[in-house]
Short mmCIF file of C-alpha atoms and ligand atoms in Angstrom, two decimals:
data_model
loop_
_atom_site.label_atom_id
_atom_site.label_comp_id
_atom_site.label_asym_id
_atom_site.label_seq_id
_atom_site.Cartn_x
_atom_site.Cartn_y
_atom_site.Cartn_z
CA MET A 150 21.82 -25.27 -10.73
CA THR A 151 20.25 -28.22 -8.96
CA PHE A 152 16.84 -26.74 -8.12
CA ALA A 153 14.05 -27.30 -10.66
CA ARG A 154 10.53 -25.89 -10.82
CA THR A 155 8.88 -26.24 -14.19
CA GLU A 156 6.20 -23.56 -13.85
CA PHE A 157 6.94 -19.88 -13.09
CA LEU A 158 5.66 -18.81 -9.66
CA PRO A 159 4.64 -15.15 -9.93
CA PHE A 160 5.27 -12.75 -7.09
CA SER A 161 1.53 -12.10 -6.85
CA ARG A 162 -1.72 -13.32 -8.32
CA PRO A 163 -5.18 -11.94 -7.41
CA ALA A 164 -7.51 -14.35 -5.59
CA ILE A 165 -10.53 -14.25 -7.89
CA ASP A 166 -13.29 -16.78 -7.08
CA GLN A 167 -16.57 -17.60 -8.81
CA ASP A 168 -18.46 -15.19 -6.52
CA ASP A 169 -16.21 -12.34 -7.69
CA ILE A 170 -16.92 -13.26 -11.32
CA ASP A 171 -20.67 -13.68 -10.73
CA GLY A 172 -20.88 -10.27 -9.06
CA VAL A 173 -19.13 -8.52 -11.94
CA VAL A 174 -21.28 -10.31 -14.53
CA GLU A 175 -24.41 -9.25 -12.65
CA VAL A 176 -23.30 -5.60 -12.82
CA LEU A 177 -22.45 -5.92 -16.52
CA LYS A 178 -25.96 -7.22 -17.19
CA SER A 179 -27.68 -4.70 -14.92
CA GLY A 180 -27.74 -1.72 -17.26
CA TRP A 181 -25.64 0.43 -14.89
CA ILE A 182 -21.86 -0.07 -14.90
CA THR A 183 -20.26 3.18 -13.74
CA THR A 184 -20.45 4.77 -10.25
CA GLY A 185 -23.81 3.82 -8.77
CA PRO A 186 -25.53 1.60 -6.22
CA ARG A 187 -22.71 -1.00 -5.97
CA THR A 188 -20.18 1.76 -5.30
CA ALA A 189 -22.35 3.17 -2.51
CA GLU A 190 -22.75 -0.34 -1.07
CA PHE A 191 -18.99 -0.95 -1.18
CA GLU A 192 -18.25 2.38 0.53
CA GLU A 193 -20.68 1.46 3.30
CA ALA A 194 -19.28 -2.09 3.68
CA PHE A 195 -15.73 -0.73 3.79
CA ARG A 196 -16.65 1.97 6.27
CA SER A 197 -18.26 -0.62 8.47
CA TYR A 198 -15.33 -3.09 8.20
CA THR A 199 -12.69 -0.50 9.09
CA GLY A 200 -14.92 1.15 11.70
CA SER A 201 -14.42 4.58 10.13
CA LEU A 202 -17.10 7.28 10.12
CA HIS A 203 -16.93 8.20 6.42
CA ALA A 204 -15.57 6.58 3.27
CA CYS A 205 -15.10 7.74 -0.31
CA SER A 206 -14.08 5.39 -3.12
CA LEU A 207 -11.77 6.34 -6.00
CA ASN A 208 -10.13 4.72 -8.99
CA SER A 209 -6.78 4.37 -7.16
CA GLY A 210 -5.06 4.94 -3.85
CA THR A 211 -2.91 7.53 -5.60
CA ALA A 212 -6.03 9.52 -6.53
CA GLY A 213 -7.16 9.26 -2.91
CA MET A 214 -3.87 10.69 -1.64
CA HIS A 215 -3.89 13.42 -4.29
CA LEU A 216 -7.42 14.58 -3.54
CA VAL A 217 -7.02 14.50 0.25
CA LEU A 218 -3.91 16.67 -0.10
CA MET A 219 -5.84 19.03 -2.38
CA ALA A 220 -8.83 19.09 -0.07
CA LEU A 221 -6.49 20.01 2.79
CA GLY A 222 -5.16 22.88 0.67
CA ILE A 223 -1.60 21.55 0.72
CA GLY A 224 0.56 23.11 -1.99
CA GLU A 225 3.21 25.71 -2.74
CA GLY A 226 5.41 26.51 0.27
CA ASP A 227 4.17 23.59 2.40
CA GLU A 228 6.37 20.79 3.70
CA VAL A 229 5.11 17.26 4.21
CA ILE A 230 7.07 14.69 6.21
CA THR A 231 7.18 11.26 4.60
CA PRO A 232 9.46 8.24 4.26
CA SER A 233 11.33 7.71 1.00
CA MET A 234 10.82 3.97 1.50
CA THR A 235 7.37 3.99 -0.09
CA TRP A 236 5.74 3.77 -3.48
CA GLY A 237 6.56 6.95 -5.43
CA SER A 238 2.93 7.98 -5.91
CA THR A 239 2.67 9.99 -2.68
CA ILE A 240 5.88 11.86 -3.44
CA ASN A 241 4.74 12.51 -7.01
CA MET A 242 1.41 13.92 -5.81
CA LEU A 243 3.13 16.23 -3.32
CA THR A 244 5.49 17.39 -6.04
CA LEU A 245 2.70 17.99 -8.55
CA LEU A 246 0.87 20.08 -5.95
CA GLY A 247 3.99 22.21 -5.44
CA ALA A 248 4.56 20.98 -1.87
CA LYS A 249 7.97 19.84 -0.63
CA PRO A 250 8.40 16.20 0.43
CA VAL A 251 10.66 16.14 3.49
CA PHE A 252 12.09 12.65 3.71
CA VAL A 253 12.83 11.06 7.06
CA ASP A 254 14.83 7.92 7.63
CA ILE A 255 13.32 4.61 8.74
CA ASP A 256 14.18 1.87 11.17
CA ARG A 257 15.88 -0.68 8.91
CA TYR A 258 14.21 -3.61 10.65
CA THR A 259 10.59 -2.39 10.80
CA LEU A 260 10.96 -0.40 7.53
CA MET A 261 8.91 2.42 9.06
CA VAL A 262 9.54 5.97 10.22
CA THR A 263 10.26 6.50 13.89
CA PRO A 264 8.58 9.21 15.98
CA GLU A 265 12.05 10.63 16.79
CA SER A 266 12.99 11.14 13.12
CA VAL A 267 9.58 12.66 12.36
CA GLU A 268 9.74 15.09 15.30
CA LYS A 269 13.20 16.30 14.21
CA ALA A 270 11.93 17.09 10.71
CA VAL A 271 9.11 19.41 11.81
CA THR A 272 9.59 23.06 10.79
CA GLU A 273 7.33 26.10 10.63
CA LYS A 274 6.36 25.09 7.11
CA THR A 275 5.29 21.53 7.94
CA ARG A 276 1.60 20.87 7.24
CA ALA A 277 1.31 17.09 7.35
CA ILE A 278 2.93 13.77 8.19
CA ILE A 279 2.31 10.80 5.87
CA PRO A 280 3.58 7.59 7.51
CA VAL A 281 3.26 4.25 5.70
CA HIS A 282 1.93 1.13 7.43
CA TYR A 283 4.57 -1.07 5.87
CA ALA A 284 4.01 -4.48 4.31
CA GLY A 285 1.02 -5.06 6.60
CA ALA A 286 2.48 -3.90 9.94
CA PRO A 287 1.13 -0.75 11.60
CA VAL A 288 3.31 2.30 12.15
CA ASP A 289 3.55 3.45 15.79
CA LEU A 290 0.52 5.75 15.64
CA GLU A 291 0.19 7.11 19.19
CA PRO A 292 3.51 9.02 19.30
CA LEU A 293 2.84 10.30 15.76
CA ARG A 294 -0.60 11.52 16.87
CA GLY A 295 1.13 13.30 19.73
CA ILE A 296 3.56 15.06 17.35
CA ALA A 297 0.75 16.00 14.97
CA SER A 298 -1.36 17.46 17.73
CA ARG A 299 1.54 19.36 19.39
CA HIS A 300 2.51 21.00 16.09
CA ASP A 301 -1.01 21.29 14.65
CA LEU A 302 -0.28 18.99 11.71
CA VAL A 303 -2.45 16.61 9.73
CA LEU A 304 -1.61 12.92 10.16
CA LEU A 305 -2.51 11.19 6.93
CA GLU A 306 -1.95 7.43 7.00
CA ASP A 307 -0.86 5.56 3.88
CA ALA A 308 -2.77 2.34 4.52
CA ALA A 309 -2.25 0.81 1.06
CA HIS A 310 -0.71 -2.29 2.71
CA ALA A 311 -2.87 -2.32 5.81
CA LEU A 312 -6.33 -3.70 5.17
CA GLY A 313 -7.04 -5.84 8.22
CA THR A 314 -4.00 -4.52 10.12
CA LYS A 315 -4.53 -3.55 13.76
CA TYR A 316 -2.52 -1.21 15.97
CA GLY A 317 -3.14 -2.77 19.38
CA ASP A 318 -6.89 -3.42 19.16
CA GLU A 319 -7.42 -0.52 16.80
CA GLN A 320 -8.34 -1.37 13.21
CA ILE A 321 -6.30 0.74 10.79
CA GLY A 322 -8.68 3.26 9.26
CA SER A 323 -10.98 3.44 12.26
CA ARG A 324 -9.60 6.81 13.45
CA GLY A 325 -8.19 9.84 11.68
CA THR A 326 -7.70 9.82 7.92
CA ALA A 327 -6.25 6.91 5.92
CA VAL A 328 -5.92 5.98 2.26
CA PHE A 329 -6.24 2.36 1.08
CA SER A 330 -5.39 0.82 -2.30
CA PHE A 331 -7.11 -2.01 -4.17
CA HIS A 332 -4.42 -2.36 -6.83
CA ALA A 333 -4.16 -5.88 -8.27
CA ILE A 334 -1.55 -7.14 -5.76
CA LYS A 335 -3.21 -5.74 -2.63
CA ASN A 336 -4.95 -7.80 0.08
CA ILE A 337 -8.22 -7.13 -1.72
CA THR A 338 -8.41 -5.89 -5.29
CA THR A 339 -10.83 -4.09 -7.57
CA GLY A 340 -8.32 -4.27 -10.44
CA GLU A 341 -7.41 -0.68 -9.65
CA GLY A 342 -9.11 1.30 -6.92
CA GLY A 343 -8.77 3.11 -3.65
CA MET A 344 -10.67 4.36 -0.61
CA VAL A 345 -10.23 7.34 1.66
CA VAL A 346 -11.67 6.90 5.14
CA SER A 347 -11.90 9.68 7.67
CA ASP A 348 -13.70 10.88 10.74
CA ASP A 349 -13.75 14.31 9.11
CA GLU A 350 -17.01 14.48 7.16
CA GLY A 351 -16.14 17.83 5.55
CA LEU A 352 -12.86 16.42 4.20
CA ILE A 353 -14.60 13.39 2.70
CA GLU A 354 -17.22 15.64 1.12
CA LYS A 355 -14.49 17.73 -0.53
CA VAL A 356 -12.79 14.58 -1.87
CA ARG A 357 -16.15 13.37 -3.19
CA ILE A 358 -16.65 16.62 -5.13
CA LEU A 359 -13.03 16.75 -6.40
CA LYS A 360 -13.16 13.16 -7.66
CA PHE A 361 -15.96 13.89 -10.13
CA HIS A 362 -15.35 17.08 -12.08
CA GLY A 363 -16.09 19.29 -9.09
CA LEU A 364 -19.80 18.54 -9.44
CA ALA A 365 -22.08 18.67 -6.48
CA LYS A 366 -23.60 15.33 -7.59
CA ASP A 367 -22.45 12.18 -9.39
CA ALA A 368 -23.75 10.40 -12.51
CA TRP A 369 -26.06 8.11 -10.54
CA GLN A 370 -27.77 11.15 -9.07
CA ARG A 371 -28.13 12.61 -12.57
CA TYR A 372 -29.30 9.69 -14.66
CA SER A 373 -31.21 7.39 -12.32
CA LYS A 374 -34.99 7.71 -12.20
CA ARG A 375 -34.76 9.64 -8.94
CA GLY A 376 -32.12 12.03 -10.32
CA SER A 377 -32.26 15.14 -12.50
CA PRO A 378 -29.89 15.84 -15.42
CA GLN A 379 -28.89 19.40 -14.45
CA VAL A 380 -25.36 19.75 -12.99
CA GLU A 381 -23.36 22.50 -11.34
CA ILE A 382 -19.55 22.69 -11.30
CA ILE A 383 -18.76 24.19 -7.91
CA THR A 384 -14.95 23.84 -8.19
CA PRO A 385 -12.58 22.49 -10.89
CA GLY A 386 -12.31 18.76 -10.23
CA TYR A 387 -10.79 15.56 -11.55
CA LYS A 388 -12.30 12.33 -12.89
CA CYS A 389 -11.24 9.53 -10.53
CA ASN A 390 -14.47 7.82 -9.55
CA MET A 391 -14.73 4.08 -8.96
CA THR A 392 -17.13 2.15 -11.22
CA ASP A 393 -19.81 -0.31 -10.12
CA ILE A 394 -17.84 -3.07 -11.91
CA GLN A 395 -14.89 -2.39 -9.61
CA ALA A 396 -17.10 -1.91 -6.55
CA SER A 397 -18.78 -5.27 -7.11
CA LEU A 398 -15.35 -6.91 -7.00
CA GLY A 399 -14.58 -4.87 -3.90
CA LEU A 400 -17.71 -6.15 -2.15
CA THR A 401 -17.09 -9.83 -2.81
CA GLN A 402 -13.37 -9.47 -2.04
CA LEU A 403 -14.04 -7.60 1.21
CA ALA A 404 -16.36 -10.39 2.33
CA LYS A 405 -13.31 -12.73 2.23
CA ILE A 406 -10.66 -10.42 3.70
CA GLU A 407 -10.33 -12.24 7.04
CA LYS A 408 -10.01 -15.63 5.35
CA MET A 409 -7.51 -14.33 2.80
CA ASN A 410 -5.41 -12.60 5.47
CA GLU A 411 -5.38 -15.81 7.53
CA LYS A 412 -4.02 -17.65 4.51
CA ARG A 413 -1.34 -14.96 4.08
CA ALA A 414 -0.39 -15.36 7.75
CA GLU A 415 -0.08 -19.14 7.35
CA LEU A 416 2.15 -18.71 4.29
CA ALA A 417 4.30 -16.14 6.11
CA ALA A 418 4.75 -18.56 9.03
CA LEU A 419 5.78 -21.28 6.56
CA TYR A 420 8.35 -18.92 5.02
CA ASP A 421 9.73 -18.13 8.50
CA ARG A 422 10.21 -21.86 9.04
CA HIS A 423 11.59 -22.81 5.62
CA LEU A 424 13.99 -19.87 5.37
CA SER A 425 15.45 -20.16 8.83
CA GLY A 426 19.16 -20.91 8.93
CA ILE A 427 19.97 -19.34 5.53
CA GLU A 428 22.67 -16.91 6.67
CA GLU A 429 22.67 -14.89 3.45
CA ILE A 430 19.02 -13.96 3.94
CA LEU A 431 18.21 -11.45 6.68
CA HIS A 432 14.75 -10.71 8.01
CA PRO A 433 12.96 -7.50 8.99
CA ARG A 434 11.34 -7.49 12.43
CA ALA A 435 7.74 -7.02 13.39
CA PRO A 436 7.12 -3.95 15.58
CA ASP A 437 7.46 -4.60 19.31
CA TYR A 438 4.07 -3.06 20.21
CA PRO A 439 0.88 -5.16 20.08
CA HIS A 440 -0.51 -5.43 16.57
CA VAL A 441 -2.17 -7.65 13.99
CA HIS A 442 -0.17 -7.96 10.76
CA SER A 443 -2.04 -8.21 7.45
CA HIS A 444 0.95 -9.86 5.72
CA HIS A 445 0.58 -7.84 2.57
CA LEU A 446 4.22 -8.54 1.67
CA TYR A 447 6.86 -11.03 2.80
CA ILE A 448 10.08 -9.03 2.65
CA VAL A 449 13.64 -10.27 3.16
CA PHE A 450 17.09 -8.67 2.75
CA LEU A 451 20.04 -10.13 0.89
CA ASP A 452 23.20 -9.96 3.02
CA LEU A 453 25.47 -8.32 0.44
CA ASP A 454 28.56 -9.04 2.56
CA ARG A 455 28.13 -12.77 2.03
CA VAL A 456 27.42 -12.96 -1.72
CA THR A 457 29.15 -12.01 -4.95
CA VAL A 458 26.11 -10.42 -6.65
CA SER A 459 23.88 -7.39 -6.09
CA ARG A 460 20.27 -7.81 -4.97
CA ASP A 461 19.16 -7.40 -8.59
CA GLY A 462 21.66 -10.07 -9.65
CA PHE A 463 20.23 -12.38 -7.00
CA LEU A 464 16.68 -11.78 -8.20
CA ALA A 465 17.83 -12.73 -11.72
CA GLU A 466 19.16 -16.00 -10.22
CA LEU A 467 15.73 -16.64 -8.68
CA LYS A 468 14.00 -15.88 -11.96
CA LYS A 469 16.23 -18.47 -13.69
CA ARG A 470 14.80 -20.88 -11.14
CA ASN A 471 11.23 -19.85 -12.05
CA ILE A 472 10.58 -17.73 -8.96
CA GLY A 473 9.11 -14.23 -9.38
CA THR A 474 9.94 -11.50 -6.87
CA GLY A 475 9.19 -7.83 -6.22
CA ILE A 476 11.10 -4.82 -4.89
CA HIS A 477 9.01 -2.87 -2.36
CA PHE A 478 10.53 -0.39 -2.73
CA ARG A 479 13.51 1.33 -4.23
CA ALA A 480 13.91 4.52 -2.16
CA VAL A 481 12.08 7.31 -3.98
CA HIS A 482 14.81 9.91 -3.32
CA THR A 483 17.22 7.83 -5.44
CA GLN A 484 14.92 7.87 -8.50
CA GLU A 485 16.07 9.85 -11.53
CA TYR A 486 13.68 12.80 -11.26
CA TYR A 487 14.23 13.25 -7.53
CA ARG A 488 18.00 13.17 -8.03
CA THR A 489 17.67 16.13 -10.40
CA VAL A 490 15.81 18.23 -7.83
CA GLY A 491 18.29 18.04 -4.98
CA TYR A 492 17.69 14.64 -3.36
CA GLY A 493 19.87 11.59 -3.96
CA PRO A 494 21.99 8.86 -2.36
CA GLY A 495 23.69 9.75 0.92
CA LEU A 496 20.62 11.45 2.37
CA LEU A 497 19.02 8.56 4.28
CA PRO A 498 21.51 5.83 5.32
CA GLU A 499 19.04 3.33 6.79
CA THR A 500 16.59 3.72 3.91
CA GLU A 501 19.40 3.24 1.39
CA TRP A 502 20.72 0.16 3.22
CA VAL A 503 17.24 -1.33 2.94
CA SER A 504 16.67 -0.12 -0.62
CA ASP A 505 19.79 -1.96 -1.87
CA ARG A 506 18.99 -5.25 -0.15
CA LEU A 507 15.27 -5.86 0.17
CA PHE A 508 13.02 -7.99 -2.00
CA SER A 509 9.53 -9.48 -1.71
CA LEU A 510 8.82 -13.18 -2.08
CA PRO A 511 5.67 -14.58 -3.70
CA LEU A 512 2.74 -14.25 -1.29
CA PHE A 513 -0.89 -14.63 -2.32
CA PRO A 514 -3.82 -16.68 -1.02
CA GLY A 515 -3.76 -19.15 -3.93
CA MET A 516 -0.30 -20.46 -2.96
CA ILE A 517 0.22 -23.88 -1.43
CA GLU A 518 2.92 -25.15 0.94
CA LYS A 519 4.87 -26.64 -1.96
CA ASP A 520 5.21 -23.16 -3.48
CA VAL A 521 6.83 -21.90 -0.28
CA CYS A 522 9.14 -24.93 -0.25
CA ASP A 523 10.04 -24.20 -3.87
CA VAL A 524 10.89 -20.58 -3.09
CA ALA A 525 13.07 -21.68 -0.16
CA GLY A 526 14.69 -24.37 -2.34
CA ALA A 527 15.41 -21.84 -5.09
CA ILE A 528 16.89 -19.40 -2.57
CA ARG A 529 19.18 -22.08 -1.11
CA ASP A 530 20.26 -23.13 -4.60
CA ALA A 531 20.85 -19.52 -5.74
CA VAL A 532 22.76 -18.72 -2.55
CA ALA A 533 25.02 -21.73 -3.15
CA ALA A 534 25.76 -20.36 -6.65
CA VAL A 535 26.71 -16.85 -5.50
CA LYS A 536 28.17 -17.41 -2.02
CA LYS A 537 31.47 -15.64 -1.24
C1 PLP B 770 2.68 2.21 0.01
C2 PLP B 770 1.79 2.53 -1.16
N1 PLP B 770 1.23 3.74 -1.24
C3 PLP B 770 0.42 4.08 -2.24
C4 PLP B 770 0.13 3.19 -3.26
C5 PLP B 770 -0.72 3.67 -4.40
O1 PLP B 770 -1.88 2.93 -4.57
P1 PLP B 770 -2.53 2.76 -6.03
O2 PLP B 770 -1.66 1.83 -6.80
O3 PLP B 770 -3.88 2.20 -5.75
O4 PLP B 770 -2.60 4.09 -6.63
C6 PLP B 770 0.70 1.92 -3.22
C7 PLP B 770 0.40 0.90 -4.23
O5 PLP B 770 0.53 0.67 -5.24
C8 PLP B 770 1.56 1.58 -2.15
O6 PLP B 770 2.12 0.37 -2.10
#
């Protein structure tokens, strides 16, 4: 091992500035820390940034997906078309609601579903399509909209990676229904958090009621001077509201999204340059239609034909060299539970090819060029150690 970096470089680190801290402290001192005025302000700022008509905040993207599916009445007997190359939360929510996830394969280079594979999977039982805007690139929305409208299906976009992403000139979230995540590694964070945006006011209203016990009004409406303490449960609901502490972070983070995404783009371009010529490392491709990438993740594939270790073995080599990495994602249909209910390897060849080879390199706004050089140096050194 010839490469040396003394300090561990994590795969991700949130970009928290003094203004983020000041905003949270202000809320803590304000006397109101749960869902309240900051949350309303954040929903409005987010709605305005994405150009959507309506927005509802939650305590995670997963909760957003869950409640939209519930609000749509998706459950027992329904099929929902989705990639397996995604975070397992969507598949878990479908399963918990009694619906059947119908996995479709992806294009190994864009990591996203293709309209052809989606169209083939439509049956009489299909209710919805949930494509994922992957790693910051937009899925090809127009053909998917066509399929949804021809078969009378809901198109529900998983936009967890896509804050600031554009499909052509269209900001993701500005049309239809999309779910965003503010988990700690996302392009903006509230620690944990999520937002559903939609042009369907009725849908957003249902999500709003489901997220807070099924009450027709939230705590701010009950306990503020203008509110009244009486409540009415109009349907059984959950408890997944965002707090004002989180929303304050959301507001200050959202104000910096363009700057932070620019920094991500610069780092991604540096990676492209510093990793070029390493034959053992393969690269996904950006979609060939016009788009703006939010560079949520920088993903590469290990060429297993050229090395003596598995992808996981290679990541252990990088860790020895003080470089953290991520796996986004292992195909959900290969996970233990989903193997026991009839899915499993062999189902989706392109997804499985990707699932065995991909990994994510450190990418966050606080990185400097030397960090990128270190990652590239560690990769070259690790490749030399495991080359066939
Ligand atoms: C593609 C994708 N979908 C959904 C989620 C769920 O979001 P959250 O962690 O906010 O529940 C995540 C993130 O973690 C994700 O990466």
